[in-house]
């Protein structure tokens, strides 16, 4: 049975990969609709022929890597179960430590290390791809440093998750998912609160904005939006990327307005103010809190589905996967595979909600700055610096885009610009 499951899993993964290769490289329609040709949303108006070709090449490969990497994680966890590695890690933990908490930590370390090594080739290919197309400016040593930070941060959070989840399962095999969800509410709020001041600085250095004249303009904009900001922060990202970004993050007293130095270097002040007005809209319209609410709602449903599926799968194929009981830590790879699967399945919904919020933020920025032309120039530069597809294939948009496409954003701003000019006549 284990060989049969393994064979069909590999067969499915290969077929899945071939489908997306065919779809992305031969079938997907990315040509600009006729009505947009020659408009400011037409990439031919702001990208040269080489940039257009590079954007198309880069996007195809990057999208293909995305669609390969997610199901690869499911296949990996499945084979960890089928080959008895999960059982072996449990034994190593029990032989190496006396206390259960340490045993769980050792088990999780070996599981995390296996997953990291197995997925490293895809991560490295993604890194070299961005270097080849001059998106990334990061050295291999700096990239590995971030990778190791990622490993240990993820290990720390996952260890806390494992300890709590399996303690709850041992206490109540019927309601553990509900208790886990109750605990996730304060935990999610806590992480959102500390992220700007504890987690983000692990990867980058944040300093007050050096351009005080620009900071004053941004803070004036924040004041108009009733955002209680006293400082604007800049982060040195030029050592890592040529891409542009800015954001408002955190909740409560830890809220931060952040600009990448690449954005400061490549955008004019008016364009930066448009970007900041867009980001402030997320704060004004409570998108951070809405996002937390949606995340908690989906996690409630997701935890219940995982609870049901784990009992069904273990009852039917427990012997094949070498899982005795759900409360056995050997069931963790199954749980992680199901979590990853549910994230993937729910991404079209969450992306749709996010695209709606981003569209609202664009409209807010137009209303706040009364400068849609700066917005158009900004999005053109964003597309140019990141080699972004202006009109991505439909499946890519559904699963990958949490922002409207550049075609949609620029076209809407162009319409706003026309209306503004007509009203001024």
PDB file of N, CA and C in Angstrom, residues 32 65 75 107 143 147-148 180 236 256 269 286 297 312 351 371 412 425:
ATOM      1  N   UNK A  32      -1.975  42.044 -24.182  1.00  0.00           N
ATOM      2  CA  UNK A  32      -2.776  43.164 -23.692  1.00  0.00           C
ATOM      3  C   UNK A  32      -4.062  43.279 -24.523  1.00  0.00           C
ATOM      4  N   UNK A  65       7.926  28.121 -10.649  1.00  0.00           N
ATOM      5  CA  UNK A  65       8.547  27.716  -9.383  1.00  0.00           C
ATOM      6  C   UNK A  65       7.540  27.779  -8.237  1.00  0.00           C
ATOM      7  N   UNK A  75       4.098  16.586  -0.834  1.00  0.00           N
ATOM      8  CA  UNK A  75       4.748  15.321  -1.223  1.00  0.00           C
ATOM      9  C   UNK A  75       5.849  14.972  -0.232  1.00  0.00           C
ATOM     10  N   UNK A 107      12.715  16.090  17.983  1.00  0.00           N
ATOM     11  CA  UNK A 107      11.922  15.583  16.857  1.00  0.00           C
ATOM     12  C   UNK A 107      11.704  16.691  15.828  1.00  0.00           C
ATOM     13  N   UNK A 143      22.180  36.189   1.744  1.00  0.00           N
ATOM     14  CA  UNK A 143      20.959  35.404   1.513  1.00  0.00           C
ATOM     15  C   UNK A 143      20.902  34.216   2.473  1.00  0.00           C
ATOM     16  N   UNK A 147      18.237  33.115   5.322  1.00  0.00           N
ATOM     17  CA  UNK A 147      17.681  31.764   5.312  1.00  0.00           C
ATOM     18  C   UNK A 147      17.787  31.119   6.698  1.00  0.00           C
ATOM     19  N   UNK A 148      18.942  31.293   7.335  1.00  0.00           N
ATOM     20  CA  UNK A 148      19.152  30.706   8.664  1.00  0.00           C
ATOM     21  C   UNK A 148      18.284  31.396   9.717  1.00  0.00           C
ATOM     22  N   UNK A 180      -7.462  25.243  20.611  1.00  0.00           N
ATOM     23  CA  UNK A 180      -6.322  25.802  19.878  1.00  0.00           C
ATOM     24  C   UNK A 180      -6.709  27.116  19.211  1.00  0.00           C
ATOM     25  N   UNK A 236      17.161  49.817   4.913  1.00  0.00           N
ATOM     26  CA  UNK A 236      18.145  49.625   3.860  1.00  0.00           C
ATOM     27  C   UNK A 236      17.891  48.302   3.136  1.00  0.00           C
ATOM     28  N   UNK A 256       3.975  51.387  12.523  1.00  0.00           N
ATOM     29  CA  UNK A 256       5.111  52.042  11.884  1.00  0.00           C
ATOM     30  C   UNK A 256       4.819  52.342  10.421  1.00  0.00           C
ATOM     31  N   UNK A 269       9.258  62.831  -4.881  1.00  0.00           N
ATOM     32  CA  UNK A 269       8.516  63.085  -3.646  1.00  0.00           C
ATOM     33  C   UNK A 269       7.011  62.914  -3.836  1.00  0.00           C
ATOM     34  N   UNK A 286      -8.880  50.212   8.471  1.00  0.00           N
ATOM     35  CA  UNK A 286      -8.756  49.076   9.395  1.00  0.00           C
ATOM     36  C   UNK A 286      -8.484  47.740   8.683  1.00  0.00           C
ATOM     37  N   UNK A 297     -11.092  33.768  11.376  1.00  0.00           N
ATOM     38  CA  UNK A 297     -12.284  33.058  10.895  1.00  0.00           C
ATOM     39  C   UNK A 297     -11.891  31.832  10.079  1.00  0.00           C
ATOM     40  N   UNK A 312      -9.954  10.796  10.128  1.00  0.00           N
ATOM     41  CA  UNK A 312     -10.342   9.926   9.015  1.00  0.00           C
ATOM     42  C   UNK A 312      -9.118   9.255   8.399  1.00  0.00           C
ATOM     43  N   UNK A 351      -6.866  36.227  -1.515  1.00  0.00           N
ATOM     44  CA  UNK A 351      -6.317  37.141  -2.516  1.00  0.00           C
ATOM     45  C   UNK A 351      -7.395  38.065  -3.078  1.00  0.00           C
ATOM     46  N   UNK A 371      -3.703  63.416  -7.139  1.00  0.00           N
ATOM     47  CA  UNK A 371      -2.587  63.331  -8.089  1.00  0.00           C
ATOM     48  C   UNK A 371      -2.489  61.926  -8.691  1.00  0.00           C
ATOM     49  N   UNK A 412      -7.186  52.219 -14.106  1.00  0.00           N
ATOM     50  CA  UNK A 412      -8.128  52.934 -13.243  1.00  0.00           C
ATOM     51  C   UNK A 412      -7.607  54.326 -12.899  1.00  0.00           C
ATOM     52  N   UNK A 425     -11.315  71.836 -16.532  1.00  0.00           N
ATOM     53  CA  UNK A 425     -11.524  72.691 -17.709  1.00  0.00           C
ATOM     54  C   UNK A 425     -12.660  73.705 -17.468  1.00  0.00           C
TER      55      UNK A 425
END
